[in-house]
Coordinates of C-alpha atoms and ligand atoms in Angstrom, one line a residue:
X1 CA 18.0 21.8 -9.1
X2 CA 15.6 24.5 -10.0
X3 CA 12.2 23.7 -8.7
X4 CA 9.6 26.3 -9.4
X5 CA 6.9 24.7 -7.4
X6 CA 5.2 26.9 -4.8
X7 CA 3.6 24.2 -2.7
X8 CA 0.2 24.6 -1.4
X9 CA -1.7 27.1 -3.5
X10 CA -5.4 26.7 -3.2
X11 CA -6.1 29.3 -5.8
X12 CA -3.1 28.3 -7.9
X13 CA -2.3 32.0 -8.6
X14 CA 1.3 33.2 -8.8
X15 CA 2.7 33.7 -5.3
X16 CA 6.3 34.3 -4.2
X17 CA 5.8 32.8 -0.9
X18 CA 7.0 29.2 -1.1
X19 CA 5.7 28.3 2.3
X20 CA 2.1 29.3 1.5
X21 CA 0.0 27.8 4.3
X22 CA -3.5 26.5 4.5
X23 CA -5.6 29.7 4.5
X24 CA -7.9 29.6 1.6
X25 CA -9.0 26.0 1.2
X26 CA -12.3 25.2 -0.3
X27 CA -15.0 25.2 2.4
X28 CA -16.3 21.7 1.4
X29 CA -12.8 20.3 1.8
X30 CA -12.4 21.9 5.3
X31 CA -15.9 20.7 6.3
X32 CA -15.2 17.1 5.0
X33 CA -12.0 16.8 7.0
X34 CA -13.2 18.5 10.1
X35 CA -13.5 15.3 12.1
X36 CA -10.2 13.9 10.8
X37 CA -7.0 14.2 13.0
X38 CA -3.4 13.1 13.0
X39 CA -2.1 11.3 16.1
X40 CA 1.6 10.9 16.9
X41 CA 2.5 7.2 17.0
X42 CA 5.3 8.0 19.6
X43 CA 3.8 10.5 22.0
X44 CA 0.0 10.5 21.2
X45 CA -0.1 14.2 20.5
X46 CA -3.2 15.1 18.4
X47 CA -3.3 17.6 15.4
X48 CA -6.1 18.5 13.1
X49 CA -5.8 17.1 9.6
X50 CA -5.8 20.6 8.2
X51 CA -4.0 23.2 10.3
X52 CA -5.0 26.6 9.1
X53 CA -2.1 29.0 8.7
X54 CA 0.4 26.1 8.6
X55 CA 2.1 24.0 5.9
X56 CA 1.0 20.4 5.8
X57 CA 2.3 18.3 8.6
X58 CA 4.1 14.9 8.1
X59 CA 5.6 14.5 11.6
X60 CA 4.7 15.4 15.2
X61 CA 6.6 18.2 16.9
X62 CA 8.5 15.4 18.7
X63 CA 9.6 13.9 15.4
X64 CA 7.3 10.9 15.5
X65 CA 5.3 9.7 12.5
X66 CA 1.6 10.4 12.4
X67 CA -1.5 8.2 12.1
X68 CA -4.9 9.3 10.7
X69 CA -7.9 9.1 13.0
X70 CA -11.3 9.8 11.6
X71 CA -14.9 9.5 12.3
X72 CA -16.5 6.8 10.3
X73 CA -20.0 7.6 9.1
X74 CA -22.3 5.2 7.3
X75 CA -23.8 7.2 4.4
X76 CA -27.4 8.2 4.8
X77 CA -29.8 5.6 3.4
X78 CA -32.5 7.2 1.1
X79 CA -35.3 6.1 3.5
X80 CA -33.6 7.6 6.6
X81 CA -33.6 11.1 7.9
X82 CA -30.4 13.0 8.7
X83 CA -30.7 12.2 12.4
X84 CA -30.5 8.5 11.6
X85 CA -27.0 8.8 10.3
X86 CA -25.0 6.1 12.1
X87 CA -21.8 7.8 13.3
X88 CA -19.0 6.1 15.1
X89 CA -15.5 7.0 16.1
X90 CA -13.0 4.3 15.2
X91 CA -9.4 5.3 15.5
X92 CA -6.7 2.6 15.7
X93 CA -7.2 2.3 19.5
X94 CA -11.0 2.6 19.4
X95 CA -12.9 0.4 21.9
X96 CA -14.3 -2.8 20.5
X97 CA -17.7 -2.2 22.1
X98 CA -18.3 0.6 19.6
X99 CA -18.5 -1.9 16.8
X100 CA -21.8 -3.7 17.1
X101 CA -22.5 -6.7 14.9
X102 CA -25.4 -4.9 13.3
X103 CA -23.0 -2.0 12.3
X104 CA -20.8 -4.7 10.7
X105 CA -23.6 -6.0 8.5
X106 CA -24.5 -2.4 7.4
X107 CA -20.9 -1.8 6.3
X108 CA -20.7 -5.2 4.6
X109 CA -23.9 -4.5 2.7
X110 CA -22.7 -1.0 1.6
X111 CA -19.4 -2.3 0.3
X112 CA -20.9 -5.4 -1.3
X113 CA -23.5 -3.3 -3.1
X114 CA -20.8 -1.0 -4.5
X115 CA -18.7 -4.0 -5.6
X116 CA -21.6 -5.7 -7.4
X117 CA -23.4 -2.7 -8.9
X118 CA -22.4 -0.9 -11.0
X119 CA -20.0 -3.0 -13.0
X120 CA -16.3 -2.2 -12.6
X121 CA -16.0 -1.0 -16.2
X122 CA -18.8 1.5 -16.1
X123 CA -17.6 5.1 -16.3
X124 CA -21.0 6.7 -16.9
X125 CA -20.8 8.8 -13.8
X126 CA -18.2 9.9 -11.3
X127 CA -19.9 8.0 -8.5
X128 CA -19.7 4.8 -10.4
X129 CA -16.1 5.5 -11.0
X130 CA -15.6 5.7 -7.3
X131 CA -17.5 2.6 -6.6
X132 CA -15.5 0.8 -9.2
X133 CA -12.2 1.7 -7.5
X134 CA -10.9 -0.9 -5.1
X135 CA -9.8 2.0 -2.9
X136 CA -12.7 4.5 -3.1
X137 CA -15.3 1.8 -2.7
X138 CA -14.3 1.9 1.0
X139 CA -14.1 5.7 1.0
X140 CA -15.8 6.2 4.4
X141 CA -12.9 4.2 5.9
X142 CA -10.2 5.8 3.8
X143 CA -10.6 9.6 3.4
X144 CA -13.8 11.6 3.6
X145 CA -12.8 13.9 0.7
X146 CA -15.4 15.6 -1.4
X147 CA -15.7 13.5 -4.6
X148 CA -14.7 16.4 -6.9
X149 CA -11.1 16.3 -5.6
X150 CA -10.6 12.5 -6.1
X151 CA -7.9 11.5 -8.5
X152 CA -8.5 7.8 -9.5
X153 CA -7.5 5.6 -12.4
X154 CA -9.4 3.6 -10.9
X155 CA -7.1 1.2 -9.0
X156 CA -7.4 -2.0 -7.0
X157 CA -9.8 -4.9 -7.9
X158 CA -6.7 -7.1 -8.1
X159 CA -7.0 -10.9 -8.3
X160 CA -6.9 -13.2 -5.2
X161 CA -5.5 -16.4 -6.7
X162 CA -6.3 -19.7 -4.8
X163 CA -3.0 -21.5 -5.0
X164 CA -3.1 -23.9 -2.0
X165 CA -3.0 -27.7 -2.5
X166 CA -6.6 -28.0 -1.5
X167 CA -8.2 -24.8 -2.7
X168 CA -6.7 -25.0 -6.2
X169 CA -9.3 -26.3 -8.7
X170 CA -8.5 -28.4 -11.8
X171 CA -8.5 -25.3 -14.0
X172 CA -5.7 -23.9 -11.9
X173 CA -3.6 -27.1 -11.7
X174 CA -0.4 -25.1 -12.6
X175 CA -0.9 -22.8 -9.7
X176 CA -0.9 -25.7 -7.2
X177 CA 2.8 -26.0 -7.3
X178 CA 2.9 -22.7 -5.3
X179 CA 0.8 -24.3 -2.6
X180 CA 3.0 -27.4 -2.7
X181 CA 6.2 -25.3 -2.5
X182 CA 4.7 -23.4 0.5
X183 CA 3.3 -26.6 2.1
X184 CA -0.1 -25.2 2.5
X185 CA -3.6 -26.6 1.9
X186 CA -5.5 -23.2 1.7
X187 CA -3.3 -20.5 0.4
X188 CA -4.2 -17.3 -1.6
X189 CA -2.0 -14.9 -3.4
X190 CA -3.3 -11.3 -3.8
X191 CA -1.6 -9.8 -6.9
X192 CA -1.1 -6.1 -6.3
X193 CA 1.0 -6.0 -9.5
X194 CA -2.3 -5.9 -11.3
X195 CA -2.8 -2.2 -10.3
X196 CA -2.6 0.5 -13.0
X197 CA 1.1 1.1 -12.7
X198 CA 1.9 -2.4 -11.7
X199 CA 2.3 -2.2 -7.9
X200 CA 0.3 -1.8 -4.7
X201 CA 1.6 1.8 -4.5
X202 CA -1.4 3.0 -6.6
X203 CA -3.6 2.4 -3.6
X204 CA -1.8 4.9 -1.5
X205 CA -1.1 7.3 -4.3
X206 CA -4.7 7.8 -5.4
X207 CA -5.3 9.1 -1.8
X208 CA -2.1 11.0 -1.6
X209 CA -2.6 12.8 -4.9
X210 CA -6.2 13.5 -3.9
X211 CA -5.0 15.2 -0.8
X212 CA -2.5 17.2 -2.9
X213 CA -5.4 18.2 -5.1
X214 CA -7.6 19.2 -2.2
X215 CA -4.8 21.2 -0.7
X216 CA -4.1 23.0 -3.9
X217 CA -0.5 21.8 -4.2
X218 CA 1.3 22.4 -7.4
X219 CA 4.1 19.8 -7.1
X220 CA 4.4 16.5 -5.4
X221 CA 7.6 14.5 -4.6
X222 CA 8.9 11.2 -3.2
X223 CA 12.0 9.2 -2.7
X224 CA 11.6 5.7 -4.1
X225 CA 13.1 2.4 -4.9
X226 CA 11.1 2.6 -8.1
X227 CA 7.5 1.7 -7.6
X228 CA 6.3 4.7 -5.5
X229 CA 8.0 7.0 -8.1
X230 CA 6.2 5.2 -11.0
X231 CA 2.9 5.6 -9.3
X232 CA 3.5 9.2 -8.2
X233 CA 4.5 10.1 -11.8
X234 CA 1.3 8.6 -13.2
X235 CA -1.1 10.1 -10.8
X236 CA 0.6 13.5 -10.8
X237 CA 0.3 13.6 -14.6
X238 CA -3.3 12.8 -14.3
X239 CA -3.9 15.5 -11.8
X240 CA -1.9 18.1 -13.8
X241 CA 0.7 18.4 -11.0
X242 CA 4.5 18.5 -11.3
X243 CA 5.9 15.2 -10.2
X244 CA 9.4 15.0 -8.7
X245 CA 11.1 11.7 -7.9
X246 CA 14.3 11.0 -6.0
X247 CA 15.9 7.6 -6.9
X248 CA 19.0 5.8 -5.6
X249 CA 21.2 5.9 -8.7
X250 CA 21.9 2.5 -10.2
X251 CA 19.5 0.7 -7.9
X252 CA 16.2 1.1 -9.6
X253 CA 15.1 -1.5 -12.1
X254 CA 14.8 -0.4 -15.8
X255 CA 11.0 -0.9 -16.0
X256 CA 10.4 1.4 -13.0
X257 CA 12.8 4.1 -14.1
X258 CA 11.2 4.0 -17.6
X259 CA 7.8 4.6 -16.1
X260 CA 8.8 7.7 -14.2
X261 CA 10.5 9.1 -17.3
X262 CA 7.7 8.3 -19.6
X263 CA 5.0 9.8 -17.3
X264 CA 7.0 13.0 -17.3
X265 CA 8.2 13.2 -13.7
X266 CA 11.3 15.2 -13.0
X267 CA 13.6 12.4 -12.1
X268 CA 16.6 13.1 -9.8
X269 CA 19.1 10.2 -9.4
X270 CA 20.8 10.5 -6.0
X271 CA 24.4 9.2 -5.6
X272 CA 23.4 7.3 -2.5
X273 CA 20.9 4.7 -1.3
X274 CA 17.1 4.9 -0.7
X275 CA 17.7 6.1 2.9
X276 CA 19.8 9.0 1.6
X277 CA 17.1 9.9 -1.0
X278 CA 14.4 9.7 1.7
X279 CA 16.3 12.1 4.0
X280 CA 16.8 14.6 1.2
X281 CA 13.3 14.5 -0.1
X282 CA 11.8 15.2 3.3
X283 CA 14.1 18.2 3.7
X284 CA 13.5 19.6 0.2
X285 CA 9.7 19.2 0.5
X286 CA 9.7 21.2 3.8
X287 CA 12.1 23.8 2.4
X288 CA 10.3 24.3 -0.9
X289 CA 6.7 23.7 0.0
X290 CA 6.4 20.6 -2.2
X291 CA 3.8 18.1 -1.1
X292 CA 5.6 14.9 0.2
X293 CA 4.1 11.6 -1.0
X294 CA 6.2 9.0 0.7
X295 CA 4.4 6.8 3.2
X296 CA 5.7 9.2 5.8
X297 CA 2.6 11.1 4.6
X298 CA -0.1 9.4 6.7
X299 CA -2.8 9.7 4.0
X300 CA -0.8 7.4 1.7
X301 CA -1.1 4.7 4.5
X302 CA -4.9 5.2 4.6
X303 CA -5.1 4.3 0.9
X304 CA -3.1 1.2 1.3
X305 CA -5.5 0.0 3.9
X306 CA -7.7 -0.9 1.0
X307 CA -5.5 -3.9 0.2
X308 CA -6.6 -5.4 3.5
X309 CA -10.3 -4.4 3.0
X310 CA -10.4 -5.8 -0.5
X311 CA -8.9 -9.2 0.7
X312 CA -11.6 -9.4 3.4
X313 CA -14.4 -8.6 0.9
X314 CA -13.0 -11.2 -1.6
X315 CA -13.1 -13.8 1.2
X316 CA -16.7 -12.8 2.0
X317 CA -15.6 -11.1 5.2
X318 CA -14.1 -14.3 6.7
X319 CA -10.7 -13.2 7.9
X320 CA -7.7 -15.5 7.1
X321 CA -5.5 -16.8 9.8
X322 CA -2.4 -15.2 8.4
X323 CA -1.4 -12.3 6.1
X324 CA 2.1 -12.4 4.8
X325 CA 3.9 -9.6 2.9
X326 CA 7.3 -8.3 1.9
X327 CA 8.6 -5.4 4.2
X328 CA 10.8 -2.5 3.3
X329 CA 9.8 1.0 4.3
X330 CA 7.0 -0.7 6.4
X331 CA 4.1 1.4 5.0
X332 CA 2.2 -1.6 3.8
X333 CA 2.6 -3.6 7.1
X334 CA 1.3 -0.5 8.9
X335 CA -1.6 0.0 6.5
X336 CA -2.9 -3.6 6.3
X337 CA -2.6 -4.1 10.0
X338 CA -4.6 -0.9 10.6
X339 CA -7.2 -2.0 8.1
X340 CA -7.7 -5.4 9.9
X341 CA -7.9 -3.7 13.3
X342 CA -10.5 -1.2 12.1
X343 CA -12.5 -3.9 10.3
X344 CA -12.6 -5.9 13.5
X345 CA -13.6 -2.8 15.5
X346 CA -16.4 -2.2 13.0
X347 CA -17.5 -5.9 13.3
X348 CA -16.8 -6.5 9.7
X349 CA -14.7 -9.5 10.7
X350 CA -14.7 -11.7 13.9
X351 CA -10.9 -12.0 14.4
X352 CA -7.8 -10.1 13.4
X353 CA -5.4 -12.1 11.2
X354 CA -1.8 -12.5 12.3
X355 CA 0.7 -10.6 10.1
X356 CA 4.1 -11.9 9.1
X357 CA 6.4 -9.2 7.5
X358 CA 9.2 -10.7 5.5
X359 CA 12.5 -8.9 5.0
X360 CA 15.4 -9.7 2.8
X361 CA 18.3 -10.9 5.0
X362 CA 20.5 -8.1 3.5
X363 CA 18.0 -5.4 4.3
X364 CA 16.6 -6.6 7.7
X365 CA 16.5 -3.7 10.2
X366 CA 12.9 -4.6 11.2
X367 CA 13.7 -8.3 11.6
X368 CA 16.7 -7.4 13.8
X369 CA 14.5 -5.2 16.1
X370 CA 11.8 -7.9 16.3
X371 CA 14.4 -10.5 17.1
X372 CA 15.3 -8.6 20.3
X373 CA 11.6 -8.0 21.3
X374 CA 11.7 -4.5 19.7
X375 CA 14.0 -3.4 22.5
X376 CA 15.9 -1.2 20.1
X377 CA 15.3 0.3 16.7
X378 CA 17.9 -1.1 14.3
X379 CA 19.2 0.3 11.1
X380 CA 21.5 -1.4 8.5
X381 CA 23.4 -0.7 5.3
X382 CA 21.0 -2.5 3.0
X383 CA 21.9 -4.8 0.1
X384 CA 19.7 -7.3 -1.7
X385 CA 18.8 -8.4 -5.2
X386 CA 15.2 -7.3 -4.4
X387 CA 15.9 -3.6 -5.0
X388 CA 12.3 -2.6 -4.1
X389 CA 13.0 -3.5 -0.5
X390 CA 16.7 -2.4 -0.3
X391 CA 16.0 -0.1 2.7
X392 CA 18.0 0.1 5.9
X393 CA 16.1 2.7 7.9
X394 CA 12.3 2.3 7.4
X395 CA 10.2 5.4 7.9
X396 CA 7.1 3.6 9.2
X397 CA 9.0 1.6 11.9
X398 CA 6.9 2.8 14.8
X399 CA 3.6 2.2 13.0
X400 CA 4.6 -1.3 11.9
X401 CA 6.0 -2.3 15.3
X402 CA 2.6 -1.5 16.8
X403 CA 0.8 -3.6 14.2
X404 CA 3.1 -6.6 14.8
X405 CA 2.7 -6.3 18.5
X406 CA -1.1 -5.9 18.4
X407 CA -1.9 -8.8 16.0
X408 CA 0.6 -11.3 17.6
X409 CA 2.5 -11.0 14.3
X410 CA 6.1 -11.7 13.5
X411 CA 9.0 -10.6 11.3
X412 CA 11.0 -13.2 9.3
X413 CA 14.0 -12.8 7.0
X414 CA 14.9 -14.7 3.8
X415 CA 18.1 -14.8 1.8
X416 CA 18.4 -13.6 -1.8
X417 CA 18.7 -17.3 -2.9
X418 CA 15.4 -18.1 -1.2
X419 CA 13.8 -15.0 -2.8
X420 CA 14.9 -16.0 -6.3
X421 CA 13.9 -19.7 -5.8
X422 CA 10.4 -18.6 -4.7
X423 CA 10.2 -16.1 -7.6
X424 CA 10.9 -18.9 -10.1
X425 CA 8.0 -21.0 -8.6
X426 CA 5.6 -18.0 -8.9
X427 CA 6.8 -17.2 -12.4
X428 CA 6.7 -20.8 -13.7
X429 CA 3.1 -21.1 -12.3
X430 CA 2.1 -18.4 -14.9
X431 CA 1.4 -15.7 -12.3
X432 CA 4.8 -14.0 -12.1
X433 CA 6.0 -11.2 -9.8
X434 CA 9.0 -8.9 -9.2
X435 CA 11.7 -10.1 -6.9
X436 CA 10.6 -8.3 -3.7
X437 CA 7.2 -9.8 -4.0
X438 CA 8.6 -13.3 -3.9
X439 CA 9.9 -12.7 -0.4
X440 CA 6.3 -13.5 0.6
X441 CA 6.4 -17.1 -0.7
X442 CA 9.9 -17.6 0.6
X443 CA 8.8 -16.4 4.0
X444 CA 5.6 -18.6 4.0
X445 CA 7.7 -21.7 3.1
X446 CA 10.1 -21.0 5.9
X447 CA 7.4 -20.4 8.5
X448 CA 5.4 -23.5 7.5
X449 CA 8.6 -25.6 7.6
X450 CA 9.3 -24.3 11.1
X451 CA 5.7 -25.1 12.2
X452 CA 4.9 -21.5 13.0
X453 CA 2.2 -21.4 10.3
X454 CA 0.2 -24.7 10.4
X455 CA -0.3 -26.6 7.1
X456 CA -4.2 -26.3 7.4
X457 CA -4.3 -22.6 8.4
X458 CA -5.7 -20.2 5.8
X459 CA -3.0 -17.9 4.5
X460 CA -3.1 -14.8 2.2
X461 CA 0.2 -13.7 0.7
X462 CA 0.7 -10.4 -1.1
X463 CA 2.5 -10.1 -4.4
X464 CA 3.4 -6.4 -4.4
X465 CA 4.7 -5.8 -8.0
X466 CA 4.4 -7.0 -11.5
X467 CA 6.8 -9.3 -13.2
X468 CA 7.7 -6.8 -15.9
X469 CA 8.9 -4.2 -13.3
X470 CA 12.2 -6.0 -13.4
X471 CA 12.9 -8.0 -16.5
X472 CA 16.4 -9.0 -15.5
X473 CA 16.7 -10.3 -11.9
X474 CA 15.9 -14.0 -11.6
X475 CA 14.7 -14.4 -15.1
X476 CA 16.5 -16.7 -17.6
X477 CA 18.0 -14.2 -20.1
X478 CA 17.8 -14.9 -23.8
X479 CA 20.9 -16.7 -24.9
X480 CA 22.4 -15.1 -27.9
X481 CA 22.7 -17.4 -31.0
X482 CA 19.7 -19.4 -30.0
X483 CA 17.5 -18.3 -32.9
X484 CA 16.8 -20.8 -35.7
X485 CA 16.5 -20.6 -39.4
X486 CA 13.0 -19.9 -40.7
X487 CA 12.5 -23.4 -42.1
X488 CA 10.3 -26.2 -40.8
X489 CA 13.3 -28.5 -40.6
X490 CA 15.2 -26.2 -38.3
X491 CA 12.1 -25.7 -36.1
X492 CA 11.5 -29.5 -35.9
X493 CA 15.0 -30.1 -34.9
X494 CA 14.8 -27.6 -32.1
X495 CA 11.6 -29.1 -30.7
X496 CA 12.4 -32.8 -31.1
Ligands
F0G501 N1 7.4 -4.8 -2.6 C1 7.5 -3.9 -3.6 C2 7.4 -4.3 -5.0 C3 7.9 -2.5 -3.3 O1 8.0 -1.7 -4.2 C4 8.0 -2.2 -1.9 C5 8.3 -0.8 -1.5 C6 7.8 -3.2 -0.9 C7 7.5 -4.4 -1.3 C8 7.9 -2.9 0.5 O2 6.7 -2.2 1.0 O3 7.9 -0.2 1.9 O4 5.5 -0.6 2.4 O5 7.3 -2.1 3.4 N2 8.7 0.1 -2.3 C9 8.9 1.5 -2.0 C10 9.1 2.3 -3.3 C11 9.9 1.7 -1.0 O6 9.8 3.3 -3.2 O7 8.6 1.9 -4.3 P1 6.8 -1.2 2.2

């Protein structure tokens, strides 16, 4: 494969050196990221976010994955002087006593003002565009990049549907069957399939491509089961970057493949599974100086934190008891858990929700590790109808394990039959989702039946992808010969 990308090129001039390192970054970018670091999840080694003279870093020298730590600064209020800027350091392990209740109310006020004013549809200035994004609205907690580098559609602002038996109003009576199926009084579904490219991946991608832009990269790449690649292809096109996606041949749904091709990404189908594609893309990115945008890239995870923050804001900063989501490569479990922990440390919320990560039984390495108290990291040869989560060796294992341990969370598995049954319930309620997303409802139902989640606890489940991503799996296919003549008699006889 001929890839003529030259990786990180701040000035974008021709250069033979494919490992061009960070030497001539824009001064405002360097300044903005000066208090942002990367900490190894395994050995706690600390690296600066931008290492001058080095290519971008995705792993610690020990091989461990990295986690972003940054200094959160409340922006200066017009009435205050510079010296009044409220500055706090909140990494994942930050001490709780740093987050005073008054700091919490200042943050709440900031985010609520941005959500309410200006309206989401206004594009009359770049700042309004940022406030209207369900990711960049929380920018101080996501990535302190100068605004001129930000690449946003915008994304986020997805619906939080009340679907519980009790919290479903008359106008949503059809949604109540979801609550009844789960056995929950107060149940919400957050539909991340309402993002611009139809999945939650846009939340991480806007931040990842913003970093690529800031670093002067020319090409970006990922391995994907389909959604990350669709998102990368879209955002790369917007930013004028070359997009390269590695897909497991034959195991990506038609809708997702079509998106990558239509958005113009160079699409490489690997004769292997996602785990093979992941291994190869990491190697090729390091060799050719292409910017890697899998969730191995810690800045992608920062963007996905916004799912958790937006849920909290939609619930008026009252944290739910449980957050339930499908789990594959484990980026989302890591991101949402981190968001809740940081929101708690900033006193935005008064308790941390418990997280339940749901895996397909045929792609369950995280479940297997959890079942033995995380004594060993397991890998499997993955197989499930939910191709989005057909992953046997999840990259974010260490980050997600920490999340589950810290929030008293758990990992559950559900069969393909349970996934398809739950999908039918979500689809027939008029909401719809792709198969992997339905693992959420299947998992909730199982955990309620086992008494782990109590019937009166407040639960938020995440639907990760749009129904149209996969128009085949679990959907009744049109029966050939079922059309009728274009006469009123023929139509009457069909409907009677
Ligand atoms: N649901 C959907 C629809 C997904 O596309 C994915 C992951 C997940 C759940 C699992 O999320 O990996 O953060 O645990 N899709 C990736 C991709 C792997 O390449 O699109 P995770």
